Amino acid sequence: MLRHVLLVCLMIQCTIADTEYKKGTAVPLAKRTWLTLHGDEPVVVANGGFSGLYPSQTDIAFRNVFGKNGTVFLCDLHMSRDGHGFCLSQLNIQNTTNAADAFPDRRKTYTVNGKELQGWFALDFTSDEMFSKLLVTQSIFSRTDLFDFSSPYPTDLFLEENNNTQVWINAEYPAFYNQHNLSLVDQIKQLLEVKKDISYISSPDIGFLKRMGPVFHGLKTKLMFKFPIDRSTVEPTTNKRYASLLTNLSMIKKFAAGIVVPREYIWPVNRARHLKSSTNLVAKAHKQGVQVFAYGFANDNYLPYNYSYDPQREYLQFVDNSKFAVDGVVTDFATSASTAIACLAGSRNASRKVHTLIITANGASGDYPGSTDLAYQKAVDDGADIIDCSVQMTKDGVAFCLPSVDLISTTTASGPFMSRATKVEALQSSMGIFSFDFTWEEIQSLKPQMFSEFNGELARDPARKNMGKFVTLSDFLEFAKGKAVPGVLINIENAAFLAANKDLDIVGAVMIALSNATLDKQSIQKVLIMSGESSVLDKFKDIPTYQKVLHIKKKVEFVTNETALEIKKHADAVFLHKHSLYTQFRGEGFTLNLTNLIECMHWANISVYAGTVVNEFQDIYMDFNSDPYTLIHNLIYYGADGIITQYPSTANAYTRNLCTGNQESYRIPDINPGDVITYALDPKEVEEYKPPPPEYLESKDFVTPPLPPVAAIAKKNDHGGSASNSIFSLL
């Protein structure tokens, strides 16, 4: 038990990224009025505790909830054969416990709400069997099973251990239990003897809620009528479809203080995974004096594309729009909901509280094909500090922006030009279709293509898959100047290969383009030159206003002082893979220890940019709650000087969060590497793990010989690849 308490204590550390906060000069924010029924801040309801990480409804899940003040703990009430209550997420416990393995002969079939359901059920076990022989398991298979070691949580113990917390009891199947001579009404009466101030009781059964009315008369408990996902389902007491009952809110008001509905009831989603217009449900309910809570929130949902896989944007859609705010959200990730409500709501026009560089990775390439006009325009609109161009060369000498020299993944070249595929061992082990084998006119005949490491349900918006236009380096620089972007990053790779094998001077093309844009003669806009090759960076050493960034492409875990000093000879900053900042525990997707890279780089007076940060939950270690805001916060907490991201909107929103510098508010948690596994697992299990030897960063990884001469560049055009009509003029 102690280790769980310690984890909660560790997670309540304060944000220290703000200078004013560290000086203690920040003032509390004025209390705002919300568009909820009573004007209060929306409530966060932790569905089964921190069920996004731990098995739902377990003691460890409830003990490790970190939410804003007033966060409510929700327990789904179920009963054992001998009449004891337990918190369990489902009626059929086949996928939520080890019942099928521990009691293979207990499989049963029951009729539930008119339908046959086969599996394992709590009412077929005694409370002793439940508590001593069953273990609760993570029911969502994409989540970790590392914490599948807790017994089912008795409801009386749940109330005792959370006596100072607001709690919510959901009674999903009172009619089913009544059929088997088990009364949820009587069970709740007994629970009131343990804790009088149960905050909420919910059920989809009207008869049950009406019987609860006299039980809670004179108490502050709110009765909530819960609607199922399928609104065509029949309610057991009235035999009416829930869709019909939803139109009679005045009737619901007679026995319930509010309704609990799937979030799609409020913001419907079409088959293409785009939001439709909101319904008027919240407005109608509030007009009748009925509260509205929405459920089904989770960071690892496959979100509508409108949210760019940013989970906080979904919460804000429900609580921070100009028309309405739901009164509460029921979520598997209370930390993220708390961040959205306490820190991000109302911050759209706030000044930055966290001063860190936001650097794009091929523009806003999470929303549009990378390095296109649309990706760059979105990056500027989203508040990026530095927009980037990864320079590629055509065979007729035009320098343009594209994420990769290989056209296969980021353009439509594999259709019409598959015959040009070739293998270039010096560049990559697989076949490719390379930009240097195409003229600029041929490149323009292609379409950009959205690239992502994720497929299936995490693929990026198909409607934007081929949107946008390719951009020459010259046009990119003119766009950046015209938009007064604080800075640009020019990424140069494969310079030696292009010079020796293709007679293309990529370094010269970049220098000429920067000079033509007069960016070499000013210091207002930052110019960052990035490469994984020291010889490229050395070509720019005579221009003091340029910051040289060494791209460490491989994941490393240790650097010596000598190597850091060698880096300093060539670069002012490094771009490190975000997972290089911490080691991993057993390949489980959890951090173990902080590496020495940031400390050592800072010792050598080298800035550190961490990336690439994306919003998709599968790319975020589970310590960080599958939440890009928690990740960004902690990368900065570990010492990163800038964030390189495909979603600058998310990083920008983080820097404006209202919690940083506000001593009285909720805080985004500081999570030291190893916190979660150290305090959630048996310490001996962690101590016995022997990580592999660390991957060292060595000089041979980045020190490259001087670039070879380019033999035949006189016939090339300018140059920087200026196009006669800038495609940005259309934006």
mmCIF file of N, CA and C in Angstrom, residues 24-84:
data_model
loop_
_atom_site.group_PDB
_atom_site.id
_atom_site.type_symbol
_atom_site.label_atom_id
_atom_site.label_comp_id
_atom_site.label_asym_id
_atom_site.label_seq_id
_atom_site.Cartn_x
_atom_site.Cartn_y
_atom_site.Cartn_z
ATOM 1 N N GLY A 24 7.798 32.989 -7.537
ATOM 2 C CA GLY A 24 6.671 33.147 -6.630
ATOM 3 C C GLY A 24 5.868 34.405 -6.875
ATOM 4 N N THR A 25 5.904 34.959 -8.094
ATOM 5 C CA THR A 25 5.213 36.210 -8.374
ATOM 6 C C THR A 25 3.872 36.018 -9.057
ATOM 7 N N ALA A 26 3.536 34.764 -9.406
ATOM 8 C CA ALA A 26 2.291 34.528 -10.130
ATOM 9 C C ALA A 26 1.101 34.755 -9.217
ATOM 10 N N VAL A 27 0.007 35.184 -9.805
ATOM 11 C CA VAL A 27 -1.204 35.417 -9.018
ATOM 12 C C VAL A 27 -2.257 34.415 -9.436
ATOM 13 N N PRO A 28 -3.173 34.032 -8.509
ATOM 14 C CA PRO A 28 -4.212 33.063 -8.841
ATOM 15 C C PRO A 28 -5.125 33.601 -9.936
ATOM 16 N N LEU A 29 -5.662 32.689 -10.751
ATOM 17 C CA LEU A 29 -6.585 33.086 -11.800
ATOM 18 C C LEU A 29 -7.946 33.404 -11.210
ATOM 19 N N ALA A 30 -8.636 34.344 -11.833
ATOM 20 C CA ALA A 30 -9.996 34.651 -11.410
ATOM 21 C C ALA A 30 -10.911 33.479 -11.746
ATOM 22 N N LYS A 31 -11.880 33.234 -10.884
ATOM 23 C CA LYS A 31 -12.807 32.141 -11.118
ATOM 24 C C LYS A 31 -13.685 32.467 -12.312
ATOM 25 N N ARG A 32 -13.808 31.535 -13.244
ATOM 26 C CA ARG A 32 -14.607 31.774 -14.443
ATOM 27 C C ARG A 32 -15.993 31.164 -14.293
ATOM 28 N N THR A 33 -16.918 31.674 -15.061
ATOM 29 C CA THR A 33 -18.262 31.105 -15.114
ATOM 30 C C THR A 33 -18.356 30.221 -16.339
ATOM 31 N N TRP A 34 -18.816 28.994 -16.137
ATOM 32 C CA TRP A 34 -18.903 28.019 -17.213
ATOM 33 C C TRP A 34 -20.331 27.946 -17.758
ATOM 34 N N LEU A 35 -20.474 27.331 -18.907
ATOM 35 C CA LEU A 35 -21.796 27.152 -19.515
ATOM 36 C C LEU A 35 -22.441 25.842 -19.082
ATOM 37 N N THR A 36 -22.079 25.393 -17.893
ATOM 38 C CA THR A 36 -22.740 24.240 -17.287
ATOM 39 C C THR A 36 -24.077 24.694 -16.699
ATOM 40 N N LEU A 37 -24.841 23.747 -16.169
ATOM 41 C CA LEU A 37 -26.171 24.085 -15.656
ATOM 42 C C LEU A 37 -26.100 25.163 -14.583
ATOM 43 N N HIS A 38 -25.167 25.025 -13.639
ATOM 44 C CA HIS A 38 -25.078 25.967 -12.516
ATOM 45 C C HIS A 38 -23.886 26.908 -12.623
ATOM 46 N N GLY A 39 -23.178 26.894 -13.756
ATOM 47 C CA GLY A 39 -22.037 27.777 -13.929
ATOM 48 C C GLY A 39 -20.761 27.291 -13.266
ATOM 49 N N ASP A 40 -20.791 26.054 -12.738
ATOM 50 C CA ASP A 40 -19.619 25.505 -12.070
ATOM 51 C C ASP A 40 -18.688 24.833 -13.077
ATOM 52 N N GLU A 41 -17.423 24.642 -12.665
ATOM 53 C CA GLU A 41 -16.458 23.931 -13.495
ATOM 54 C C GLU A 41 -16.925 22.499 -13.717
ATOM 55 N N PRO A 42 -16.821 21.986 -14.935
ATOM 56 C CA PRO A 42 -17.245 20.590 -15.191
ATOM 57 C C PRO A 42 -16.504 19.607 -14.294
ATOM 58 N N VAL A 43 -17.216 18.566 -13.906
ATOM 59 C CA VAL A 43 -16.685 17.549 -13.006
ATOM 60 C C VAL A 43 -15.929 16.504 -13.820
ATOM 61 N N VAL A 44 -14.813 16.034 -13.271
ATOM 62 C CA VAL A 44 -14.087 14.907 -13.858
ATOM 63 C C VAL A 44 -14.434 13.653 -13.061
ATOM 64 N N VAL A 45 -14.896 12.634 -13.757
ATOM 65 C CA VAL A 45 -15.251 11.365 -13.126
ATOM 66 C C VAL A 45 -14.267 10.305 -13.598
ATOM 67 N N ALA A 46 -13.523 9.745 -12.658
ATOM 68 C CA ALA A 46 -12.527 8.719 -12.973
ATOM 69 C C ALA A 46 -13.224 7.371 -13.069
ATOM 70 N N ASN A 47 -13.417 6.919 -14.274
ATOM 71 C CA ASN A 47 -14.156 5.693 -14.538
ATOM 72 C C ASN A 47 -13.355 4.473 -14.088
ATOM 73 N N GLY A 48 -13.716 3.899 -12.936
ATOM 74 C CA GLY A 48 -12.966 2.756 -12.419
ATOM 75 C C GLY A 48 -11.575 3.118 -11.953
ATOM 76 N N GLY A 49 -11.355 4.407 -11.592
ATOM 77 C CA GLY A 49 -10.026 4.866 -11.204
ATOM 78 C C GLY A 49 -9.214 5.251 -12.424
ATOM 79 N N PHE A 50 -7.919 5.050 -12.354
ATOM 80 C CA PHE A 50 -7.048 5.313 -13.502
ATOM 81 C C PHE A 50 -7.045 4.053 -14.366
ATOM 82 N N SER A 51 -8.189 3.815 -15.002
ATOM 83 C CA SER A 51 -8.371 2.570 -15.755
ATOM 84 C C SER A 51 -7.700 2.601 -17.111
ATOM 85 N N GLY A 52 -7.191 3.764 -17.531
ATOM 86 C CA GLY A 52 -6.421 3.815 -18.767
ATOM 87 C C GLY A 52 -5.069 3.148 -18.640
ATOM 88 N N LEU A 53 -4.607 2.969 -17.395
ATOM 89 C CA LEU A 53 -3.311 2.339 -17.164
ATOM 90 C C LEU A 53 -3.448 1.045 -16.365
ATOM 91 N N TYR A 54 -4.224 1.100 -15.294
ATOM 92 C CA TYR A 54 -4.369 -0.063 -14.415
ATOM 93 C C TYR A 54 -5.690 -0.775 -14.691
ATOM 94 N N PRO A 55 -5.808 -2.048 -14.308
ATOM 95 C CA PRO A 55 -7.095 -2.736 -14.468
ATOM 96 C C PRO A 55 -8.212 -1.952 -13.790
ATOM 97 N N SER A 56 -9.295 -1.784 -14.490
ATOM 98 C CA SER A 56 -10.387 -0.942 -14.013
ATOM 99 C C SER A 56 -10.978 -1.459 -12.711
ATOM 100 N N GLN A 57 -11.341 -0.531 -11.844
ATOM 101 C CA GLN A 57 -12.077 -0.793 -10.599
ATOM 102 C C GLN A 57 -11.235 -1.474 -9.521
ATOM 103 N N THR A 58 -9.926 -1.442 -9.648
ATOM 104 C CA THR A 58 -9.064 -2.076 -8.649
ATOM 105 C C THR A 58 -8.551 -1.035 -7.659
ATOM 106 N N ASP A 59 -8.031 -1.532 -6.531
ATOM 107 C CA ASP A 59 -7.488 -0.607 -5.540
ATOM 108 C C ASP A 59 -6.340 0.208 -6.119
ATOM 109 N N ILE A 60 -5.467 -0.410 -6.894
ATOM 110 C CA ILE A 60 -4.335 0.333 -7.452
ATOM 111 C C ILE A 60 -4.807 1.376 -8.462
ATOM 112 N N ALA A 61 -5.879 1.097 -9.192
ATOM 113 C CA ALA A 61 -6.410 2.072 -10.152
ATOM 114 C C ALA A 61 -6.968 3.289 -9.427
ATOM 115 N N PHE A 62 -7.670 3.069 -8.325
ATOM 116 C CA PHE A 62 -8.234 4.195 -7.585
ATOM 117 C C PHE A 62 -7.151 4.961 -6.816
ATOM 118 N N ARG A 63 -6.170 4.260 -6.305
ATOM 119 C CA ARG A 63 -5.135 4.939 -5.514
ATOM 120 C C ARG A 63 -4.245 5.835 -6.369
ATOM 121 N N ASN A 64 -4.190 5.582 -7.647
ATOM 122 C CA ASN A 64 -3.274 6.326 -8.508
ATOM 123 C C ASN A 64 -3.973 7.295 -9.446
ATOM 124 N N VAL A 65 -5.207 7.656 -9.098
ATOM 125 C CA VAL A 65 -5.866 8.731 -9.837
ATOM 126 C C VAL A 65 -5.199 10.041 -9.467
ATOM 127 N N PHE A 66 -4.826 10.812 -10.485
ATOM 128 C CA PHE A 66 -4.319 12.160 -10.239
ATOM 129 C C PHE A 66 -5.167 13.111 -11.049
ATOM 130 N N GLY A 67 -6.110 13.777 -10.378
ATOM 131 C CA GLY A 67 -7.027 14.671 -11.064
ATOM 132 C C GLY A 67 -7.180 15.975 -10.311
ATOM 133 N N LYS A 68 -7.897 16.881 -10.919
ATOM 134 C CA LYS A 68 -8.132 18.175 -10.287
ATOM 135 C C LYS A 68 -9.011 18.006 -9.058
ATOM 136 N N ASN A 69 -9.105 19.068 -8.266
ATOM 137 C CA ASN A 69 -9.941 19.025 -7.076
ATOM 138 C C ASN A 69 -11.370 18.643 -7.442
ATOM 139 N N GLY A 70 -11.951 17.763 -6.643
ATOM 140 C CA GLY A 70 -13.326 17.341 -6.881
ATOM 141 C C GLY A 70 -13.474 16.187 -7.839
ATOM 142 N N THR A 71 -12.365 15.590 -8.265
ATOM 143 C CA THR A 71 -12.463 14.418 -9.135
ATOM 144 C C THR A 71 -13.230 13.312 -8.414
ATOM 145 N N VAL A 72 -14.165 12.708 -9.123
ATOM 146 C CA VAL A 72 -15.069 11.702 -8.550
ATOM 147 C C VAL A 72 -14.609 10.312 -8.974
ATOM 148 N N PHE A 73 -14.640 9.362 -8.038
ATOM 149 C CA PHE A 73 -14.261 7.975 -8.322
ATOM 150 C C PHE A 73 -15.520 7.152 -8.591
ATOM 151 N N LEU A 74 -15.582 6.521 -9.779
ATOM 152 C CA LEU A 74 -16.766 5.750 -10.163
ATOM 153 C C LEU A 74 -16.524 4.255 -10.019
ATOM 154 N N CYS A 75 -17.418 3.598 -9.304
ATOM 155 C CA CYS A 75 -17.399 2.138 -9.112
ATOM 156 C C CYS A 75 -18.665 1.544 -9.704
ATOM 157 N N ASP A 76 -18.514 0.542 -10.576
ATOM 158 C CA ASP A 76 -19.659 -0.211 -11.109
ATOM 159 C C ASP A 76 -19.982 -1.336 -10.138
ATOM 160 N N LEU A 77 -21.175 -1.296 -9.568
ATOM 161 C CA LEU A 77 -21.561 -2.234 -8.519
ATOM 162 C C LEU A 77 -22.038 -3.565 -9.087
ATOM 163 N N HIS A 78 -21.395 -4.638 -8.636
ATOM 164 C CA HIS A 78 -21.843 -5.998 -8.940
ATOM 165 C C HIS A 78 -21.832 -6.812 -7.654
ATOM 166 N N MET A 79 -22.465 -8.005 -7.709
ATOM 167 C CA MET A 79 -22.644 -8.755 -6.468
ATOM 168 C C MET A 79 -22.209 -10.204 -6.611
ATOM 169 N N SER A 80 -21.666 -10.719 -5.511
ATOM 170 C CA SER A 80 -21.282 -12.126 -5.441
ATOM 171 C C SER A 80 -22.496 -12.970 -5.057
ATOM 172 N N ARG A 81 -22.328 -14.280 -5.124
ATOM 173 C CA ARG A 81 -23.414 -15.209 -4.813
ATOM 174 C C ARG A 81 -23.963 -14.995 -3.405
ATOM 175 N N ASP A 82 -23.074 -14.649 -2.450
ATOM 176 C CA ASP A 82 -23.497 -14.502 -1.061
ATOM 177 C C ASP A 82 -23.804 -13.057 -0.689
ATOM 178 N N GLY A 83 -24.070 -12.224 -1.697
ATOM 179 C CA GLY A 83 -24.622 -10.903 -1.427
ATOM 180 C C GLY A 83 -23.638 -9.813 -1.081
ATOM 181 N N HIS A 84 -22.376 -9.969 -1.414
ATOM 182 C CA HIS A 84 -21.385 -8.925 -1.164
ATOM 183 C C HIS A 84 -21.144 -8.133 -2.449
#
